[in-house]
Structures are given as C-alpha cells and as structure tokens.
Coordinates of C-alpha atoms in Angstrom, one line a residue:
Chain A
M1 CA -152.8 187.9 -101.1
A2 CA -151.7 191.4 -101.9
K3 CA -154.9 192.2 -103.3
F4 CA -156.8 190.9 -100.3
L5 CA -154.7 193.0 -98.1
I6 CA -155.4 196.1 -99.9
Y7 CA -159.2 195.2 -99.9
T8 CA -158.9 194.6 -96.2
V9 CA -157.3 197.8 -95.7
L10 CA -159.5 199.8 -97.8
F11 CA -162.7 198.1 -96.2
L12 CA -161.4 199.0 -92.6
C13 CA -160.4 202.6 -93.7
C14 CA -164.0 202.8 -95.2
S15 CA -165.9 201.3 -92.3
N16 CA -163.8 203.6 -90.0
I17 CA -165.0 206.5 -92.2
V18 CA -168.6 205.7 -92.2
S19 CA -168.9 205.3 -88.6
K20 CA -167.6 208.6 -87.8
A21 CA -169.4 211.9 -87.9
Q22 CA -169.4 213.6 -91.3
R23 CA -171.7 216.8 -90.7
V24 CA -170.6 218.6 -87.4
V25 CA -172.0 221.7 -85.7
A26 CA -169.2 223.2 -83.4
V27 CA -170.7 225.3 -80.4
G28 CA -168.1 227.3 -78.6
S29 CA -165.1 229.0 -80.1
G30 CA -162.7 226.9 -78.2
I31 CA -164.4 223.7 -79.7
N32 CA -164.5 225.3 -83.3
E33 CA -160.8 226.3 -83.1
I34 CA -159.9 222.6 -82.0
V35 CA -161.8 221.3 -85.1
Y36 CA -159.9 223.6 -87.4
A37 CA -156.5 222.7 -85.6
L38 CA -157.3 218.9 -86.4
G39 CA -157.8 219.8 -89.9
A40 CA -161.5 218.6 -89.9
S41 CA -163.1 221.9 -91.0
D42 CA -164.4 220.4 -93.8
K43 CA -166.7 218.5 -91.8
L44 CA -168.1 221.5 -90.3
V45 CA -171.5 222.6 -91.3
G46 CA -172.2 225.3 -88.8
N47 CA -170.8 227.2 -85.6
C48 CA -171.9 229.6 -83.1
V49 CA -171.6 233.5 -83.3
S50 CA -168.3 233.4 -81.1
S51 CA -166.4 231.3 -83.6
I52 CA -164.6 233.8 -85.4
Y53 CA -161.2 232.4 -85.7
P54 CA -159.7 231.1 -88.1
E55 CA -161.2 233.8 -90.7
D56 CA -162.7 230.7 -92.7
A57 CA -164.9 230.1 -89.7
K58 CA -166.8 233.4 -90.1
T59 CA -168.2 232.2 -93.3
L60 CA -170.0 229.0 -91.9
P61 CA -173.8 229.1 -91.0
K62 CA -174.1 230.4 -87.4
V63 CA -176.5 229.0 -85.2
G64 CA -176.4 231.9 -82.7
Y65 CA -175.5 232.0 -79.0
K66 CA -174.2 229.0 -77.4
R67 CA -177.0 229.5 -74.5
M68 CA -179.6 230.2 -76.7
L69 CA -179.4 227.5 -79.4
P70 CA -182.1 227.2 -81.9
S71 CA -183.3 223.4 -82.3
E72 CA -184.7 224.0 -85.5
G73 CA -181.7 225.9 -86.7
I74 CA -179.5 223.4 -85.9
I75 CA -181.3 220.4 -87.5
S76 CA -181.9 222.4 -90.7
L77 CA -178.0 222.1 -91.1
K78 CA -178.6 218.2 -91.0
P79 CA -175.8 217.5 -88.6
D80 CA -175.0 213.8 -87.6
L81 CA -172.7 215.2 -84.5
V82 CA -173.3 218.5 -82.4
I83 CA -170.4 219.2 -80.2
M84 CA -170.8 221.6 -77.3
T85 CA -169.7 222.4 -73.7
D86 CA -171.8 221.9 -70.7
E87 CA -172.6 225.7 -70.8
A88 CA -174.8 225.2 -73.8
G89 CA -178.5 225.5 -73.6
P90 CA -181.4 225.9 -73.3
P91 CA -181.8 222.5 -71.7
S92 CA -185.2 221.9 -73.7
V93 CA -183.2 222.3 -76.9
V94 CA -180.4 220.0 -76.2
N95 CA -183.2 217.5 -74.9
Q96 CA -185.0 218.0 -78.5
L97 CA -181.6 217.0 -80.3
D98 CA -181.4 213.8 -78.2
Q99 CA -185.0 213.1 -79.1
L100 CA -184.2 213.7 -83.0
K101 CA -181.2 211.1 -82.5
I102 CA -178.7 213.6 -83.2
D103 CA -175.5 212.7 -81.5
V104 CA -174.5 215.3 -79.0
I105 CA -170.9 215.5 -77.4
K106 CA -170.9 217.6 -74.3
L107 CA -167.5 218.7 -73.1
S108 CA -166.5 220.3 -70.0
A109 CA -166.2 224.2 -70.0
N110 CA -163.4 223.9 -67.4
R111 CA -160.7 226.6 -68.2
S112 CA -157.6 224.4 -67.7
L113 CA -154.8 223.0 -69.9
Q114 CA -155.9 219.6 -69.1
N115 CA -159.3 220.2 -70.3
I116 CA -158.0 221.5 -73.7
Y117 CA -155.9 218.3 -74.1
D118 CA -159.0 216.1 -73.1
S119 CA -161.4 218.1 -75.4
I120 CA -158.8 217.5 -78.3
S121 CA -158.8 213.8 -77.6
V122 CA -162.4 213.5 -77.5
I123 CA -163.4 215.6 -80.6
A124 CA -160.5 213.9 -82.4
E125 CA -162.0 210.5 -81.8
A126 CA -165.4 211.5 -82.9
L127 CA -164.1 212.9 -86.3
G128 CA -161.7 210.3 -86.9
K129 CA -158.6 212.2 -86.3
E130 CA -156.5 210.3 -84.2
K131 CA -153.3 211.0 -85.9
E132 CA -154.0 214.7 -86.0
S133 CA -154.7 214.7 -82.3
F134 CA -151.6 213.1 -81.4
E135 CA -149.4 215.6 -83.2
L136 CA -151.3 218.5 -81.9
I137 CA -151.0 217.4 -78.4
Q138 CA -147.5 216.6 -79.0
H139 CA -147.0 220.2 -80.2
L140 CA -149.0 221.7 -77.6
S141 CA -147.1 219.8 -74.6
K142 CA -143.9 221.1 -76.3
Q143 CA -145.1 224.6 -75.9
E144 CA -146.3 223.9 -72.4
D145 CA -142.8 222.9 -71.6
E146 CA -141.3 226.0 -73.1
L147 CA -144.1 228.1 -71.3
K148 CA -143.0 226.5 -67.7
L149 CA -139.2 227.2 -68.4
K150 CA -140.3 230.9 -69.1
V151 CA -142.5 231.0 -66.0
A152 CA -139.6 229.8 -64.1
A153 CA -137.3 232.2 -65.1
L154 CA -139.4 235.1 -63.7
N155 CA -137.7 236.7 -60.8
D156 CA -140.9 237.2 -59.0
Q157 CA -144.5 237.0 -59.7
P158 CA -145.8 240.2 -61.3
T159 CA -149.0 241.3 -60.0
V160 CA -151.7 241.7 -62.6
L161 CA -155.1 243.4 -62.9
F162 CA -157.4 242.2 -65.6
I163 CA -160.1 244.7 -66.6
L164 CA -163.0 243.7 -68.6
G165 CA -164.3 246.8 -70.2
H166 CA -167.1 245.2 -72.3
G167 CA -170.6 246.9 -71.9
G168 CA -170.6 250.1 -69.8
V169 CA -169.1 249.6 -66.5
A170 CA -165.6 248.1 -66.2
R171 CA -165.2 245.1 -64.0
V172 CA -162.3 243.4 -62.8
A173 CA -161.5 239.8 -62.7
G174 CA -161.6 237.7 -59.6
Y175 CA -160.9 234.1 -59.2
D176 CA -162.7 231.4 -61.3
T177 CA -162.5 233.6 -64.5
A178 CA -160.8 232.9 -68.0
A179 CA -158.6 236.0 -67.1
D180 CA -157.6 234.6 -63.8
S181 CA -156.5 231.3 -65.1
M182 CA -154.6 232.9 -68.1
I183 CA -152.7 235.4 -65.5
K184 CA -151.7 232.4 -63.5
L185 CA -150.8 230.3 -66.6
A186 CA -148.4 233.2 -67.7
G187 CA -147.1 233.3 -64.3
G188 CA -148.4 236.4 -62.9
Q189 CA -150.4 236.9 -59.7
N190 CA -154.2 238.1 -60.0
V191 CA -154.5 241.1 -57.7
F192 CA -158.3 240.3 -56.9
S193 CA -158.1 236.7 -55.5
E194 CA -160.9 237.2 -52.7
F195 CA -164.0 237.2 -54.8
K196 CA -165.3 235.3 -57.8
G197 CA -166.2 236.3 -61.0
Y198 CA -166.0 239.7 -62.8
K199 CA -167.2 242.7 -60.4
P200 CA -167.0 246.5 -60.5
V201 CA -164.5 247.8 -58.1
S202 CA -164.0 251.5 -56.9
P203 CA -161.0 253.4 -58.4
E204 CA -159.4 253.4 -54.5
E205 CA -159.6 249.6 -54.6
I206 CA -157.6 249.6 -58.0
I207 CA -154.9 251.9 -56.5
K208 CA -154.8 250.2 -53.5
M209 CA -154.0 246.7 -55.2
N210 CA -150.9 248.4 -56.9
P211 CA -150.6 246.2 -60.0
D212 CA -147.6 245.9 -61.9
Y213 CA -149.5 245.3 -65.0
I214 CA -153.0 245.9 -66.3
L215 CA -154.3 243.4 -68.8
A216 CA -157.4 244.2 -71.1
T217 CA -158.8 243.0 -74.4
N218 CA -159.2 245.1 -77.5
M219 CA -162.9 245.0 -77.4
G220 CA -163.0 246.2 -73.9
V221 CA -160.5 248.8 -74.4
D222 CA -162.3 250.1 -77.7
Q223 CA -165.8 250.1 -75.6
Q224 CA -163.9 252.4 -73.1
G225 CA -163.0 255.0 -75.8
G226 CA -159.5 253.7 -76.8
I227 CA -156.2 253.1 -75.0
Q228 CA -155.7 256.8 -74.2
K229 CA -159.0 257.1 -72.2
F230 CA -158.6 253.6 -70.8
S231 CA -155.1 254.5 -69.2
Q232 CA -156.7 257.6 -67.8
M233 CA -159.7 256.3 -66.2
N234 CA -160.1 256.8 -62.5
G235 CA -157.9 254.2 -60.5
V236 CA -156.2 253.1 -63.5
R237 CA -154.3 256.6 -63.9
D238 CA -152.7 256.1 -60.6
T239 CA -151.3 252.5 -60.9
P240 CA -147.6 251.5 -61.5
A241 CA -148.8 249.8 -64.3
A242 CA -150.4 252.9 -66.1
R243 CA -147.2 254.9 -65.0
N244 CA -144.7 252.7 -66.6
Q245 CA -147.1 252.2 -69.5
N246 CA -147.4 248.4 -68.7
I247 CA -151.2 248.2 -70.2
L248 CA -151.4 245.0 -72.1
I249 CA -154.0 244.7 -74.6
F250 CA -154.8 241.3 -76.3
N251 CA -157.5 240.0 -78.6
S252 CA -160.2 238.6 -76.4
Q253 CA -160.6 235.2 -77.9
Y254 CA -156.9 234.7 -78.2
L255 CA -156.3 235.6 -74.4
L256 CA -159.6 234.0 -72.9
G257 CA -160.8 231.6 -75.5
F258 CA -159.2 228.5 -73.8
G259 CA -158.5 226.7 -76.9
P260 CA -155.5 225.4 -79.0
R261 CA -154.0 229.0 -78.9
T262 CA -154.0 229.3 -75.1
I263 CA -150.5 228.3 -74.6
T264 CA -149.4 230.6 -77.2
A265 CA -151.1 233.4 -75.5
A266 CA -149.7 232.5 -72.2
I267 CA -146.1 232.6 -73.7
D268 CA -147.0 235.8 -75.2
L269 CA -148.4 237.4 -72.1
N270 CA -145.4 236.1 -70.2
S271 CA -142.9 237.8 -72.6
H272 CA -144.3 241.1 -71.7
F273 CA -143.5 240.6 -68.0
D274 CA -140.2 242.2 -66.9
R275 CA -137.3 239.9 -65.9
Chain B
M1 CA -224.8 239.4 -86.8
K2 CA -221.9 241.6 -86.4
N3 CA -220.1 239.9 -83.9
L4 CA -220.1 236.9 -85.8
H5 CA -218.2 238.4 -88.5
L6 CA -215.6 239.8 -86.1
Y7 CA -214.9 236.3 -84.4
L8 CA -215.1 234.7 -87.7
G9 CA -212.4 237.0 -89.1
L10 CA -210.1 236.8 -86.3
F11 CA -210.4 232.9 -86.0
S12 CA -209.9 232.5 -89.7
S13 CA -206.6 234.7 -89.5
L14 CA -205.3 232.7 -86.6
V15 CA -206.0 229.3 -88.5
L16 CA -204.3 231.1 -91.5
I17 CA -201.2 232.3 -89.7
I18 CA -200.7 228.8 -88.0
L19 CA -200.9 227.2 -91.4
I20 CA -198.3 229.6 -92.7
S21 CA -196.2 229.3 -89.6
L22 CA -196.1 225.5 -89.9
N23 CA -195.0 225.7 -93.4
L24 CA -191.9 227.9 -92.7
G25 CA -188.9 227.6 -90.6
A26 CA -185.1 226.7 -90.9
V27 CA -185.7 222.9 -92.0
D28 CA -187.3 223.0 -95.3
A29 CA -190.6 221.1 -94.3
N30 CA -194.1 221.7 -95.3
Y31 CA -197.4 220.1 -94.1
F32 CA -197.3 217.7 -96.7
D33 CA -194.5 216.1 -94.7
F34 CA -197.0 215.1 -92.1
F35 CA -197.9 212.3 -94.3
S36 CA -194.2 211.4 -95.1
S37 CA -192.0 209.3 -92.7
G38 CA -189.0 211.0 -92.6
F39 CA -187.1 213.3 -90.5
E40 CA -189.3 216.2 -91.7
R41 CA -192.1 214.8 -90.2
N42 CA -190.4 214.5 -87.0
V43 CA -189.5 218.2 -87.1
L44 CA -193.1 219.2 -87.9
I45 CA -194.6 217.3 -85.1
N46 CA -192.0 217.6 -82.4
I47 CA -190.5 220.9 -82.9
R48 CA -192.5 223.4 -85.1
L49 CA -196.0 222.5 -84.1
P50 CA -195.6 222.4 -80.3
R51 CA -194.0 225.8 -80.7
I52 CA -196.8 227.1 -82.6
I53 CA -199.4 225.8 -80.0
L54 CA -197.4 227.3 -77.4
G55 CA -197.3 230.7 -78.9
L56 CA -201.1 230.3 -79.3
I57 CA -201.7 229.6 -75.7
V58 CA -199.3 232.1 -74.4
G59 CA -200.8 234.8 -76.6
L60 CA -204.2 234.0 -75.5
S61 CA -203.2 234.3 -72.1
L62 CA -201.3 237.6 -72.1
S63 CA -203.7 239.6 -74.0
S64 CA -206.8 238.3 -72.6
C65 CA -205.1 238.9 -69.1
G66 CA -204.2 242.3 -70.2
A67 CA -207.7 243.4 -71.1
A68 CA -209.3 242.0 -68.1
M69 CA -206.6 243.8 -65.8
Q70 CA -207.2 247.0 -67.8
G71 CA -210.9 246.7 -67.1
L72 CA -210.6 245.7 -63.5
F73 CA -208.3 248.6 -62.8
R74 CA -210.2 251.1 -65.1
N75 CA -206.7 252.0 -66.3
P76 CA -205.6 251.6 -69.9
L77 CA -202.0 251.2 -68.7
A78 CA -202.4 248.3 -66.4
D79 CA -200.8 245.3 -67.5
P80 CA -199.8 241.9 -65.8
G81 CA -196.4 243.5 -65.4
L82 CA -197.8 246.2 -63.2
M83 CA -199.2 243.9 -60.8
G84 CA -195.8 242.6 -59.8
I85 CA -196.7 239.0 -61.0
S86 CA -194.2 238.8 -63.7
S87 CA -191.3 240.3 -61.5
G88 CA -192.1 238.0 -58.8
A89 CA -191.6 235.1 -61.2
A90 CA -188.4 236.7 -62.4
F91 CA -187.3 237.0 -58.7
L92 CA -187.7 233.3 -58.1
V93 CA -186.0 232.4 -61.4
A94 CA -183.0 234.6 -60.6
V95 CA -182.7 232.9 -57.0
V96 CA -182.6 229.3 -58.7
I97 CA -180.1 230.4 -61.5
V98 CA -177.7 232.1 -58.9
L99 CA -178.0 230.3 -55.6
F100 CA -179.2 226.8 -56.9
S101 CA -177.5 226.5 -60.1
H102 CA -176.7 222.8 -59.6
L103 CA -180.5 222.2 -60.1
L104 CA -180.1 223.3 -63.7
D105 CA -178.2 220.0 -64.7
G106 CA -179.9 217.0 -65.5
F107 CA -183.6 216.0 -65.8
L108 CA -184.9 218.8 -63.3
G109 CA -183.0 221.3 -65.3
L110 CA -185.9 221.1 -68.0
Y111 CA -188.6 222.2 -65.7
I112 CA -187.0 223.8 -62.7
L113 CA -187.0 227.5 -64.2
S114 CA -190.7 227.0 -65.2
I115 CA -191.7 225.8 -61.7
A116 CA -189.8 228.8 -60.2
A117 CA -191.5 231.2 -62.3
F118 CA -194.7 230.0 -61.7
S119 CA -194.2 229.7 -58.1
G120 CA -192.9 233.3 -57.9
A121 CA -195.8 234.6 -59.9
I122 CA -198.4 233.1 -57.7
L123 CA -196.6 233.9 -54.5
S124 CA -196.3 237.6 -55.4
A125 CA -200.0 237.7 -56.4
F126 CA -200.8 236.1 -53.0
I127 CA -198.8 238.5 -51.1
I128 CA -200.1 241.6 -52.9
T129 CA -203.6 240.4 -52.6
Q130 CA -203.1 239.6 -48.6
I131 CA -201.7 243.1 -48.1
A132 CA -204.5 244.9 -50.2
K133 CA -207.2 243.1 -48.2
R134 CA -209.0 244.8 -45.4
H135 CA -212.3 243.5 -43.8
N136 CA -212.2 240.8 -46.5
K137 CA -212.3 243.4 -49.3
I138 CA -209.6 243.9 -51.7
S139 CA -208.7 247.6 -52.5
I140 CA -207.9 247.8 -56.1
V141 CA -205.8 251.0 -55.5
Y142 CA -203.7 249.1 -52.9
V143 CA -203.1 246.1 -55.4
L144 CA -201.8 248.6 -57.8
L145 CA -199.6 250.2 -55.2
C146 CA -198.4 246.9 -53.7
G147 CA -197.7 245.6 -57.1
I148 CA -195.4 248.6 -57.9
A149 CA -193.8 248.1 -54.6
I150 CA -193.1 244.3 -55.1
N151 CA -191.8 245.4 -58.5
A152 CA -189.4 247.7 -57.1
I153 CA -188.4 245.3 -54.4
S154 CA -187.9 242.2 -56.8
G155 CA -186.0 244.4 -59.0
A156 CA -183.5 245.3 -56.2
L157 CA -183.1 241.8 -55.2
I158 CA -182.5 240.6 -58.5
G159 CA -180.0 243.4 -58.9
L160 CA -178.4 242.1 -55.7
L161 CA -178.6 238.5 -57.0
T162 CA -176.9 239.7 -60.3
F163 CA -174.1 241.1 -58.3
F164 CA -173.1 237.9 -56.7
S165 CA -173.7 235.9 -59.8
S166 CA -171.1 234.5 -62.2
D167 CA -171.0 235.7 -65.9
D168 CA -172.7 232.5 -66.9
Q169 CA -175.5 233.0 -64.4
L170 CA -176.0 236.7 -65.4
R171 CA -176.2 235.6 -69.1
T172 CA -178.7 232.8 -68.3
L173 CA -180.9 235.1 -66.5
T174 CA -180.8 237.9 -69.2
L175 CA -181.5 235.4 -71.9
W176 CA -184.6 234.2 -69.7
T177 CA -185.8 237.8 -69.2
M178 CA -185.8 238.3 -73.1
G179 CA -188.7 235.9 -73.6
S180 CA -188.5 232.9 -76.0
L181 CA -190.8 230.0 -77.1
S182 CA -187.5 228.1 -78.4
G183 CA -187.4 224.6 -77.2
A184 CA -191.3 224.2 -76.7
Q185 CA -192.0 220.5 -76.0
W186 CA -195.5 218.9 -75.9
P187 CA -195.3 218.4 -71.9
M188 CA -194.8 221.9 -71.4
V189 CA -197.9 222.6 -74.1
V190 CA -200.1 220.4 -72.2
V191 CA -199.4 221.6 -68.7
S192 CA -199.8 225.3 -69.9
T193 CA -202.8 225.0 -71.8
S194 CA -204.5 223.1 -69.1
L195 CA -203.8 226.0 -66.7
I196 CA -204.6 228.6 -69.2
L197 CA -207.8 227.5 -70.8
P198 CA -209.8 227.4 -67.4
C199 CA -208.7 231.1 -66.6
L200 CA -209.5 232.3 -69.9
T201 CA -213.0 230.8 -69.5
V202 CA -213.4 232.5 -66.2
L203 CA -212.2 236.0 -67.5
I204 CA -214.8 235.6 -70.3
R205 CA -217.5 234.9 -67.9
C206 CA -216.5 237.8 -65.6
S207 CA -216.6 240.2 -68.8
A208 CA -220.2 241.3 -68.3
G209 CA -219.2 242.3 -64.7
L210 CA -216.3 244.4 -65.9
N211 CA -218.6 246.3 -68.2
I212 CA -220.6 247.4 -64.9
V213 CA -217.3 248.1 -63.3
A214 CA -216.5 250.4 -65.7
L215 CA -219.4 252.7 -64.7
G216 CA -217.5 253.2 -61.3
E217 CA -217.2 251.2 -58.3
E218 CA -220.4 252.6 -56.4
S219 CA -222.5 252.2 -59.5
A220 CA -221.4 248.8 -59.9
V221 CA -222.3 247.7 -56.1
A222 CA -225.7 249.5 -56.7
A223 CA -226.4 247.7 -59.6
G224 CA -226.0 244.5 -57.4
L225 CA -222.9 243.3 -58.7
N226 CA -220.7 241.1 -56.4
Y227 CA -217.7 243.2 -56.8
E228 CA -215.5 241.4 -54.2
K229 CA -216.1 238.1 -56.0
L230 CA -215.5 239.5 -59.5
K231 CA -212.2 241.0 -58.2
R232 CA -211.2 237.7 -56.4
R233 CA -211.9 235.6 -59.4
I234 CA -210.2 237.8 -62.0
I235 CA -206.9 238.3 -60.0
I236 CA -206.7 234.5 -59.3
S237 CA -207.2 233.6 -62.9
V238 CA -204.8 236.4 -64.2
S239 CA -202.2 235.4 -61.5
I240 CA -202.4 231.6 -62.8
A241 CA -202.6 232.4 -66.4
I242 CA -199.9 234.9 -66.5
G243 CA -197.6 232.6 -64.1
A244 CA -198.2 229.7 -66.7
A245 CA -197.2 232.0 -69.5
V246 CA -194.2 233.4 -68.0
A247 CA -193.1 229.8 -66.9
V248 CA -193.0 228.4 -70.4
S249 CA -191.9 231.6 -72.3
G250 CA -190.2 234.1 -70.0
F251 CA -190.9 237.9 -70.6
I252 CA -192.7 238.5 -73.7
G253 CA -193.8 242.0 -73.3
F254 CA -196.3 244.6 -74.9
I255 CA -198.8 242.0 -76.3
G256 CA -201.0 242.3 -73.0
L257 CA -200.7 245.9 -73.3
V258 CA -200.9 246.7 -77.1
I259 CA -203.5 244.3 -78.1
P260 CA -206.3 245.1 -75.9
H261 CA -205.7 248.8 -76.2
L262 CA -205.9 248.6 -80.1
L263 CA -208.9 246.5 -80.1
R264 CA -210.7 249.0 -77.7
Q265 CA -210.1 251.4 -80.4
L266 CA -211.6 249.3 -83.1
I267 CA -214.4 247.5 -81.6
G268 CA -215.2 249.5 -78.5
S269 CA -214.7 248.6 -74.9
D270 CA -217.6 246.1 -74.2
H271 CA -215.7 243.5 -72.3
R272 CA -217.6 240.5 -73.5
K273 CA -216.2 241.3 -77.0
L274 CA -213.0 242.8 -76.3
I275 CA -211.6 239.8 -73.9
P276 CA -212.4 237.0 -76.4
C277 CA -211.1 239.1 -79.4
S278 CA -208.0 240.2 -77.7
A279 CA -207.1 236.7 -76.8
L280 CA -207.4 235.6 -80.3
A281 CA -205.5 238.7 -81.7
G282 CA -202.7 238.2 -79.3
A283 CA -202.4 234.6 -80.3
V284 CA -202.1 235.9 -84.0
L285 CA -199.5 238.7 -83.1
L286 CA -197.6 236.4 -80.9
I287 CA -197.4 233.7 -83.5
I288 CA -196.4 236.1 -86.4
S289 CA -193.9 237.5 -84.2
D290 CA -192.2 234.1 -83.1
L291 CA -192.4 233.3 -87.1
F292 CA -190.1 236.3 -87.5
A293 CA -187.8 235.3 -84.5
R294 CA -187.0 231.9 -85.7
T295 CA -186.7 232.6 -89.6
V296 CA -185.1 236.1 -90.0
I297 CA -181.6 235.2 -89.0
A298 CA -182.0 231.2 -89.6
P299 CA -180.1 229.1 -88.7
A300 CA -179.9 231.4 -85.5
E301 CA -182.9 232.6 -83.7
M302 CA -184.0 235.9 -82.1
P303 CA -185.7 236.0 -78.7
V304 CA -189.4 236.8 -79.3
G305 CA -189.8 239.1 -76.5
L306 CA -187.4 241.5 -78.4
I307 CA -189.5 241.4 -81.5
T308 CA -192.9 241.9 -79.8
A309 CA -191.2 244.9 -77.9
T310 CA -189.7 246.3 -81.0
I311 CA -193.3 245.8 -83.0
G312 CA -195.5 246.5 -80.1
G313 CA -193.4 249.8 -78.6
P314 CA -193.9 252.0 -81.8
I315 CA -197.5 250.9 -82.3
F316 CA -198.5 251.6 -78.8
L317 CA -196.9 255.2 -79.1
F318 CA -198.8 255.7 -82.2
I319 CA -202.1 254.8 -80.8
L320 CA -201.3 257.1 -77.8
I321 CA -200.6 260.0 -80.2
K322 CA -203.7 259.2 -82.3
E323 CA -205.8 259.2 -79.0
F324 CA -204.4 262.4 -77.6
R325 CA -204.8 264.5 -80.8
R326 CA -208.4 263.5 -81.4

C-alpha cells in the first residue's frame, strides 16, 4: 500500500512537471524579475535587453527589445513558453510564434500593484511554482500593509516632480506613467496631473509647481551630466526641492520597473519624505 | 553579348545570396531541412524564406524606383523619399499609432500599419501630382518642390503627433521608421509582389523613353516622345511600388539612392540596362543587409534600415568624392 502511494505521488509529480513549461523566454524586466523571485530561473532560456536584474539575468541570451522581437531569434532558443506583456511586438512576430505552436502568455502591462499580484499568479501556474507564488504574494502583501501604514503616517502629501532625463531634453511625468504610479504609491502627489505621459515643460512651469521633492533616475541624472548639473538646471535650481537638497535619485528599474521590487521601492521612496 | 554577361552575373549572385541566406540564421537549419519534417522545416518555410523573398521584392522596388526617379528628374539626388511618398506614408502610420492605437490590437493589428503606409504613400503622390499639374501637364520641377513641401509638412505633423503620443506610441513609431523585414509572412509577400512586379515591368518599358528625356525636355518632345504619358506612368508606378515596399518594411534608406548611382558609374546611364540591373543589385544588397541584421547579434535583431544606412552612407560619400575629383 505504501509503495502504491509513493508511486502514485511520484506519478502525479512527474505528470505535473511534464505538463509545465521547461524552457521559458521572459520578455519584459518585470516578468523576468518575477520568474527569478519564484525561483524558476533555471527554466529561463532567454530574456530581453531590459532584463538586467538580478545580476544573473544579464548572462542569459537576449532576444532584443520587447517591441522589436525577432521571430527566428526566439525560436532558436527552443522555448516551450514565451511570457510577454501586451506591449510586446511587432504583432506579426507574435503571430508567427502562434503559428509555430509555441505557447505565448500575454500579461497586462498595467502599472498597478494588483497587476503585479495577478502576473505572479499566472506565471507561477505556468511554471508549476504555486507554492512559491503563495509565499511571494504573502510576503508582498505584508510589505504592502507596511507601506500603507507609512503612507498614513505622513502629515500631508508631499508634492513630487519626476524628471525623466533620458535622451537629450528633460521631460516631466504627467499621469498614466510609471513614475506617477510610484509617486502615488509612496504617498506623494505628482505636481503635473493635467497631462498624460512624459512631456517637456518650460523652467517657469517647474518653478510655478513648487515641488517639495524632485525624483529622478540614476540614468537620467547621468545623462544630464551628474547631480551637480542636474540640480542647477533652469527651473530646477529655483524649486524648494533643490534649495533643501530634496532631489531623490533611484535606479530606474527599481523605481519604475513594476515587478516584485516595486513595494520595496515605494517604501524606500516614502522613507525620504519629511514627516 | 556584353549585356547578357551582366544580367547573368547579377542574377547568379542573387541566387547565390538567397541560397547562402537561407542557410544562415539564429536557428540551426539549412536547406536540407526542407526534406525533413521537423521544426527546422517550419522555420525555413514560414520564417526564413518569406523574409528573404520579401527582402528581394522590397530591394527590387526601392532601387528600380530610385533609378527611374533619377532619370525622370534628371537629378542624381532624386530618390523616392524626396518626392514625399515615404513621408506621406510615415504620417498616416503616425496617425494610426497615436490617434487610433486601439486598432493595433487583434487581427487588424497585423495589417493596419501596412494599409496606413500604403494609403499615405498613394495619397501624397496624388496630392503632389494634382498640385503640379497645369493644363493637364505635370511640371517635374513642381513635383519636386511640392514633394519637399509635403516632406516638411508631414515632418511637422508627425512632430506634433509625437508630442501628444505616449512613450509607448513614440517607440512604436520610431521603430517603424527604422525599417525592418522582421515578421515577414507569406500573405504580405504575395500582396507586395503582386503590386511591385507589374510596376517594375512598367518602369523597364519606360526606360527607352527615359534615355530620350536625358537629352532634355525639348529634345524629348521634338523626338516625338509622349512625355506626359511617360511622366504619368513613371510617377504612378513609383508611387505604388514604393508604397507597397514601405508598407511591408518601413523606411529602408539609401538603397534607392546608392545602387543606381553606383551602377551608373559601372555600366553607364542607359536606362534600359540601368533599371533592371539596379533592381537586381538592390535586391542583392538588401538581402545581404538583412542577413547581417538578423544574425550579427542573434538571438536579438537589428533594424535593417540602420544597416543599409551605415553601409550606404559611406559608399555614397565615397562615390561623390571620386566623381568630384575626377
């Protein structure tokens, strides 16, 4: 009887493993991080150029940029599952993967905590990591409770300006951006809420907004010539944020990636706010 | 017969490069796999082959149109981009990406950008010829000037659209303009071939006329050439062929400019030779460039437009310097 049970359990385990994906390509930094957080990185055979966390992820074969996926490149990794967000493209390449009977999971690219939880569950199910996903989600929701307490403890919502310094002209974040979501998560208030996306604005506009804090990414600040130059930019120089040296610089993927580290990043950002 | 050698040479290098291309790629598959039944065969037939054929067709179109435009405008700088055709295409693509982005999802998403690009190309060619027409005669100078104006207007409107676009839309648009043959599928190949090949035939049949035009407009008319008909046929064929090429591959620059220019140095400016030879050489160059694009950083890929521009730019400069110093 005991033998029978053992065999049955073994059989169930095996059949379970067989039906789950074994060779996975993760497209998108958030998805890649989730796979790592679930301890399923041994199943990864490739990821995209923006998958640079954790350090190990850098060594995997890269299938390029998520919007410009190569069909033959992906197929050459012989995956049985490709996980991507609905931002991935071009559509013809995704269509070709379908035609070659390679499973594709498309997750929402929505930047909300709920979407992170949902993505974790879906990925975990596909990879047979239900137990790990349960632990991860539990851990994250504990962190979320902690974040909520910290946000509630703020005296008032600090006003925050996010500057995206990447590529020449500096632009600021309006609503419907990862930066906007992060500022709100951390209990702040985005000073530019009347337009959508990242837009260039005049220095006068920045001064008028009078932000308590200025938020930026390390990459953006580097491209503007370092923190010294960044804080002396027209407009930035004359804000309360620059006067009180409240310019906060974060790693761009940590801050804007929307993956398993997002709540930690929000707590981190929140801890810089004056109370 | 000297010409036969020329065509045979170009044609066999085309066949050779197709065979080499078919054998190389991120997936380890070669043409012996045609006879297998595995996944390699699938890759060859449904991914690599349509892509190579698409490169062939687009290459044929870009460089033969370049040669015909240079002949018609009697200007070595003329290329389809100058006439505003491709910027008209880019404008409609930008409109779809920014204002109708919901159309990009689902089944329609596969083809909507191609449809937009093709309509944009035809529309701008139509507008230009309507403006440049007086007493039922098309003025070549005005076609050129209107083309430049359309270029400027489309550029400004695209700039305006990008200002209102989200980051995602901006990136989609930028990648589209870089040009790529990635994701080529048989339906696209069939549609673009059936548009481009007839146009190519028309251009080749116009080539004797272009030789007379090279002597000057007055002499052409004096020689009994129906100049108006020739202009109309070339402009219509070029618009359709370039529209179809841009629709399936985005912007692939420099091939239409460099190949005819280079060939004129090598074989002279007889359009009866120049147009078909340009077509073949353009196809060879585009297939080689795409081979680089898809293998150099495999499993990732580069946009082929970047490669043709990086090869084509310096070659063009070199030809110019050589020509000038002669």
